[in-house]
PDB file of C-alpha atoms in Angstrom:
ATOM      1  CA  MET D   1      13.069 -46.990 -21.331  1.00 49.00           C
ATOM      2  CA  ALA D   2       9.903 -45.017 -20.464  1.00 52.00           C
ATOM      3  CA  ASP D   3      11.795 -42.960 -17.784  1.00 53.00           C
ATOM      4  CA  GLN D   4      14.319 -41.876 -20.360  1.00 53.00           C
ATOM      5  CA  PRO D   5      13.737 -38.517 -22.105  1.00 49.00           C
ATOM      6  CA  LEU D   6      13.299 -38.363 -25.881  1.00 46.00           C
ATOM      7  CA  LEU D   7      16.101 -38.143 -27.983  1.00 49.00           C
ATOM      8  CA  GLY D   8      17.746 -34.617 -27.938  1.00 51.00           C
ATOM      9  CA  VAL D   9      15.249 -33.173 -25.132  1.00 53.00           C
ATOM     10  CA  ARG D  10      16.919 -32.548 -21.951  1.00 56.00           C
ATOM     11  CA  PRO D  11      14.666 -32.874 -18.844  1.00 56.00           C
ATOM     12  CA  GLY D  12      15.119 -29.150 -17.767  1.00 56.00           C
ATOM     13  CA  ALA D  13      14.609 -27.820 -21.301  1.00 56.00           C
ATOM     14  CA  ALA D  14      10.940 -26.872 -20.499  1.00 56.00           C
ATOM     15  CA  ILE D  15      11.983 -25.241 -17.312  1.00 57.00           C
ATOM     16  CA  ASP D  16      14.912 -23.229 -19.109  1.00 62.00           C
ATOM     17  CA  ARG D  17      12.468 -22.094 -21.786  1.00 67.00           C
ATOM     18  CA  GLU D  18      10.011 -20.823 -18.854  1.00 67.00           C
ATOM     19  CA  VAL D  19      12.893 -19.146 -17.034  1.00 65.00           C
ATOM     20  CA  THR D  20      13.863 -17.384 -20.211  1.00 81.00           C
ATOM     21  CA  GLN D  21      10.454 -16.179 -21.093  1.00 85.00           C
ATOM     22  CA  LEU D  22      10.095 -14.844 -17.559  1.00 84.00           C
ATOM     23  CA  ALA D  23      13.186 -13.005 -17.884  1.00 85.00           C
ATOM     24  CA  LEU D  24      12.199 -11.554 -21.337  1.00 89.00           C
ATOM     25  CA  LEU D  25       9.008 -10.145 -19.643  1.00 92.00           C
ATOM     26  CA  ALA D  26      10.892  -8.772 -16.768  1.00 93.00           C
ATOM     27  CA  ARG D  27      12.626  -6.016 -18.953  1.00 94.00           C
ATOM     28  CA  PRO D  28       9.347  -4.339 -20.171  1.00 95.00           C
ATOM     29  CA  ALA D  29       7.953  -4.726 -16.692  1.00 96.00           C
ATOM     30  CA  TYR D  30      10.832  -2.877 -15.351  1.00 97.00           C
ATOM     31  CA  VAL D  31      10.309  -0.101 -17.990  1.00 97.00           C
ATOM     32  CA  GLY D  32       6.820   0.188 -17.267  1.00 97.00           C
ATOM     33  CA  ALA D  33       7.167   0.088 -13.265  1.00 98.00           C
ATOM     34  CA  ALA D  34       9.993   2.773 -13.735  1.00 98.00           C
ATOM     35  CA  TRP D  35       7.509   5.155 -15.662  1.00 98.00           C
ATOM     36  CA  LEU D  36       4.574   4.464 -13.164  1.00 98.00           C
ATOM     37  CA  PHE D  37       7.027   5.262 -10.319  1.00 98.00           C
ATOM     38  CA  ALA D  38       7.980   8.452 -11.923  1.00 98.00           C
ATOM     39  CA  ILE D  39       4.466   9.433 -12.900  1.00 98.00           C
ATOM     40  CA  LEU D  40       3.047   8.951  -9.369  1.00 98.00           C
ATOM     41  CA  ILE D  41       5.637  11.234  -7.781  1.00 98.00           C
ATOM     42  CA  PRO D  42       4.005  14.506  -8.559  1.00 98.00           C
ATOM     43  CA  VAL D  43       0.672  12.748  -7.396  1.00 98.00           C
ATOM     44  CA  GLN D  44       2.534  12.079  -4.237  1.00 98.00           C
ATOM     45  CA  PHE D  45       3.653  15.948  -3.896  1.00 97.00           C
ATOM     46  CA  PHE D  46      -0.011  16.896  -4.619  1.00 98.00           C
ATOM     47  CA  LEU D  47      -1.213  14.489  -1.840  1.00 97.00           C
ATOM     48  CA  ALA D  48       1.296  15.936   0.549  1.00 96.00           C
ATOM     49  CA  GLY D  49      -0.005  19.410  -0.093  1.00 96.00           C
ATOM     50  CA  THR D  50      -3.491  18.514   0.283  1.00 96.00           C
ATOM     51  CA  GLY D  51      -2.787  16.787   3.508  1.00 94.00           C
ATOM     52  CA  MET D  52      -1.161  19.973   4.726  1.00 93.00           C
ATOM     53  CA  PHE D  53      -3.753  22.581   3.410  1.00 95.00           C
ATOM     54  CA  SER D  54      -7.133  20.780   3.392  1.00 94.00           C
ATOM     55  CA  THR D  55      -9.190  18.608   5.601  1.00 93.00           C
ATOM     56  CA  THR D  56      -8.248  15.358   3.750  1.00 90.00           C
ATOM     57  CA  GLY D  57      -5.353  14.536   6.098  1.00 90.00           C
ATOM     58  CA  PHE D  58      -2.323  12.505   5.162  1.00 91.00           C
ATOM     59  CA  SER D  59      -3.639   9.129   4.704  1.00 92.00           C
ATOM     60  CA  PRO D  60      -3.781   9.315   0.871  1.00 94.00           C
ATOM     61  CA  HIS D  61      -0.161  10.413   0.924  1.00 95.00           C
ATOM     62  CA  MET D  62       0.757   7.594   3.114  1.00 93.00           C
ATOM     63  CA  TYR D  63      -0.913   4.937   1.360  1.00 94.00           C
ATOM     64  CA  LEU D  64       0.446   5.997  -1.971  1.00 97.00           C
ATOM     65  CA  GLY D  65       3.786   6.047  -0.228  1.00 96.00           C
ATOM     66  CA  LEU D  66       3.308   2.481   0.583  1.00 94.00           C
ATOM     67  CA  GLY D  67       2.253   1.872  -3.016  1.00 97.00           C
ATOM     68  CA  LEU D  68       5.574   3.419  -4.121  1.00 98.00           C
ATOM     69  CA  HIS D  69       7.366   1.426  -1.644  1.00 97.00           C
ATOM     70  CA  GLY D  70       5.824  -1.754  -3.443  1.00 97.00           C
ATOM     71  CA  ILE D  71       6.784  -0.460  -6.846  1.00 98.00           C
ATOM     72  CA  SER D  72      10.330   0.037  -5.808  1.00 98.00           C
ATOM     73  CA  GLY D  73      10.262  -3.622  -4.649  1.00 98.00           C
ATOM     74  CA  ALA D  74       9.013  -4.653  -7.890  1.00 98.00           C
ATOM     75  CA  LEU D  75      11.829  -2.825  -9.720  1.00 98.00           C
ATOM     76  CA  ILE D  76      14.254  -4.829  -7.658  1.00 98.00           C
ATOM     77  CA  ALA D  77      12.470  -8.064  -8.433  1.00 97.00           C
ATOM     78  CA  PHE D  78      12.350  -7.299 -12.151  1.00 97.00           C
ATOM     79  CA  ALA D  79      15.885  -6.377 -12.194  1.00 96.00           C
ATOM     80  CA  LEU D  80      16.819  -9.744 -10.666  1.00 96.00           C
ATOM     81  CA  ILE D  81      14.317 -11.842 -12.636  1.00 94.00           C
ATOM     82  CA  GLY D  82      15.409 -10.330 -15.813  1.00 94.00           C
ATOM     83  CA  ARG D  83      19.056 -10.386 -15.132  1.00 92.00           C
ATOM     84  CA  LEU D  84      19.155  -6.894 -16.101  1.00 94.00           C
ATOM     85  CA  PRO D  85      22.387  -4.755 -15.730  1.00 94.00           C
ATOM     86  CA  ARG D  86      23.519  -3.727 -12.270  1.00 96.00           C
ATOM     87  CA  ARG D  87      22.442  -0.235 -12.678  1.00 97.00           C
ATOM     88  CA  ALA D  88      18.664  -1.143 -13.038  1.00 96.00           C
ATOM     89  CA  LEU D  89      18.920  -3.072  -9.679  1.00 97.00           C
ATOM     90  CA  GLU D  90      20.760  -0.182  -8.055  1.00 97.00           C
ATOM     91  CA  TYR D  91      18.143   2.260  -8.881  1.00 98.00           C
ATOM     92  CA  GLY D  92      15.374  -0.089  -7.413  1.00 98.00           C
ATOM     93  CA  VAL D  93      17.412  -0.657  -4.293  1.00 98.00           C
ATOM     94  CA  LEU D  94      18.106   3.212  -3.833  1.00 98.00           C
ATOM     95  CA  GLN D  95      14.516   3.988  -4.172  1.00 98.00           C
ATOM     96  CA  PHE D  96      13.432   1.275  -1.769  1.00 98.00           C
ATOM     97  CA  ILE D  97      16.009   2.434   0.646  1.00 98.00           C
ATOM     98  CA  LEU D  98      15.002   6.198   0.157  1.00 98.00           C
ATOM     99  CA  ILE D  99      11.310   5.436   0.702  1.00 97.00           C
ATOM    100  CA  GLY D 100      12.097   3.451   3.960  1.00 94.00           C
ATOM    101  CA  LEU D 101      13.986   6.559   5.012  1.00 95.00           C
ATOM    102  CA  GLN D 102      10.906   8.722   4.570  1.00 95.00           C
ATOM    103  CA  VAL D 103       8.911   6.632   7.010  1.00 90.00           C
ATOM    104  CA  VAL D 104      11.835   7.032   9.538  1.00 91.00           C
ATOM    105  CA  LEU D 105      11.889  10.599   9.266  1.00 93.00           C
ATOM    106  CA  VAL D 106       8.166  11.066   9.841  1.00 91.00           C
ATOM    107  CA  ARG D 107       8.464   8.669  12.755  1.00 89.00           C
ATOM    108  CA  VAL D 108      11.211  10.838  14.345  1.00 89.00           C
ATOM    109  CA  GLY D 109       9.092  13.801  14.364  1.00 88.00           C
ATOM    110  CA  SER D 110       6.025  11.969  15.503  1.00 86.00           C
ATOM    111  CA  PRO D 111       6.787   8.536  17.044  1.00 84.00           C
ATOM    112  CA  SER D 112       3.161   7.746  17.759  1.00 81.00           C
ATOM    113  CA  SER D 113       1.879   8.258  14.223  1.00 81.00           C
ATOM    114  CA  THR D 114       0.613   5.097  12.772  1.00 79.00           C
ATOM    115  CA  ILE D 115      -0.825   3.860   9.438  1.00 80.00           C
ATOM    116  CA  ALA D 116      -4.322   2.362   9.661  1.00 79.00           C
ATOM    117  CA  ILE D 117      -3.375  -0.919   8.195  1.00 83.00           C
ATOM    118  CA  GLU D 118      -0.263  -1.267  10.246  1.00 81.00           C
ATOM    119  CA  PRO D 119      -0.610  -4.177  12.993  1.00 87.00           C
ATOM    120  CA  GLN D 120      -0.538  -3.084  16.534  1.00 88.00           C
ATOM    121  CA  PHE D 121       2.528  -4.936  17.313  1.00 87.00           C
ATOM    122  CA  VAL D 122       4.591  -3.171  14.473  1.00 86.00           C
ATOM    123  CA  SER D 123       3.314   0.221  15.797  1.00 85.00           C
ATOM    124  CA  SER D 124       4.336  -0.674  19.289  1.00 89.00           C
ATOM    125  CA  VAL D 125       7.879  -1.856  18.170  1.00 89.00           C
ATOM    126  CA  ILE D 126       8.433   1.212  15.898  1.00 87.00           C
ATOM    127  CA  THR D 127       7.151   3.569  18.643  1.00 87.00           C
ATOM    128  CA  ALA D 128       9.539   1.849  21.156  1.00 90.00           C
ATOM    129  CA  ILE D 129      12.515   2.441  18.823  1.00 89.00           C
ATOM    130  CA  MET D 130      11.610   6.048  17.726  1.00 88.00           C
ATOM    131  CA  GLN D 131      10.432   7.586  20.961  1.00 88.00           C
ATOM    132  CA  PRO D 132      13.918   7.450  22.668  1.00 90.00           C
ATOM    133  CA  ILE D 133      15.323   9.164  19.407  1.00 88.00           C
ATOM    134  CA  HIS D 134      12.623  11.760  19.466  1.00 86.00           C
ATOM    135  CA  ASP D 135      13.356  12.346  23.407  1.00 88.00           C
ATOM    136  CA  VAL D 136      17.099  12.621  22.731  1.00 90.00           C
ATOM    137  CA  LEU D 137      16.563  15.132  19.868  1.00 87.00           C
ATOM    138  CA  HIS D 138      14.345  17.373  22.264  1.00 81.00           C
ATOM    139  CA  GLY D 139      12.722  20.067  20.377  1.00 80.00           C
ATOM    140  CA  ASN D 140      14.764  19.422  17.334  1.00 86.00           C
ATOM    141  CA  SER D 141      12.990  16.419  16.125  1.00 86.00           C
ATOM    142  CA  GLY D 142      10.909  18.504  13.713  1.00 87.00           C
ATOM    143  CA  LEU D 143      14.122  19.676  12.010  1.00 90.00           C
ATOM    144  CA  VAL D 144      14.974  16.093  11.568  1.00 89.00           C
ATOM    145  CA  ALA D 145      11.682  15.205  10.236  1.00 89.00           C
ATOM    146  CA  SER D 146      11.624  18.241   7.906  1.00 92.00           C
ATOM    147  CA  LEU D 147      14.368  16.359   5.979  1.00 95.00           C
ATOM    148  CA  HIS D 148      11.284  14.218   4.695  1.00 95.00           C
ATOM    149  CA  ALA D 149      10.779  16.890   2.028  1.00 95.00           C
ATOM    150  CA  VAL D 150      14.349  17.023   0.839  1.00 97.00           C
ATOM    151  CA  ASN D 151      14.508  13.191   0.872  1.00 98.00           C
ATOM    152  CA  ALA D 152      11.317  13.349  -1.493  1.00 98.00           C
ATOM    153  CA  LEU D 153      13.372  15.453  -3.801  1.00 98.00           C
ATOM    154  CA  ALA D 154      16.080  12.745  -3.770  1.00 98.00           C
ATOM    155  CA  ILE D 155      13.503  10.037  -4.709  1.00 98.00           C
ATOM    156  CA  SER D 156      12.261  12.154  -7.610  1.00 98.00           C
ATOM    157  CA  ALA D 157      15.664  12.491  -8.938  1.00 98.00           C
ATOM    158  CA  VAL D 158      16.325   8.647  -8.661  1.00 98.00           C
ATOM    159  CA  ALA D 159      12.967   8.143 -10.192  1.00 98.00           C
ATOM    160  CA  VAL D 160      13.961  10.358 -13.307  1.00 98.00           C
ATOM    161  CA  LEU D 161      17.442   8.560 -13.547  1.00 97.00           C
ATOM    162  CA  ALA D 162      15.613   5.186 -13.560  1.00 97.00           C
ATOM    163  CA  VAL D 163      13.297   6.257 -16.377  1.00 97.00           C
ATOM    164  CA  LEU D 164      16.177   7.527 -18.309  1.00 96.00           C
ATOM    165  CA  TYR D 165      18.175   4.258 -17.781  1.00 96.00           C
ATOM    166  CA  ALA D 166      15.096   2.082 -18.478  1.00 94.00           C
ATOM    167  CA  ARG D 167      14.641   3.788 -21.822  1.00 92.00           C
ATOM    168  CA  LYS D 168      18.013   2.339 -22.827  1.00 91.00           C
ATOM    169  CA  LEU D 169      16.910  -1.016 -22.123  1.00 85.00           C
ATOM    170  CA  ARG D 170      14.089  -1.373 -24.671  1.00 73.00           C
TER     171      ARG D 170
END
């Protein structure tokens, strides 16, 4: 008798309630993450410029890029947890893929360039993959790597679309 739930209460009701509350929190979290991503895009362009035209180097640009990749992952998680419409998930996935492509484009131009926090085995594997591609392209690897800037514009466009869509979710 002690093992039976109270009358009218299902054993999983508390879990269902927690899942529902989490799903409700995911919607505003998605909206906030979409806005944060879009706000950080001009900062990322600025950091790219300072890397090019000052002595600061590209480290701040690379680290913010990693942060943006994390935010795009969060958009995916929030869309799934919140059971948001498919379009919300698509924007997160597209941003995640485009930012991953950014890294590939840089590595095609300079296969040995690494990020300070990158484990050595990761650097070695990436260099082993990207060096042959770089070698096949001969002197044209810089042209391929230059698509990094064009891809950044695509990331910006998707960020704006994600914010416009997120505004409808409120």
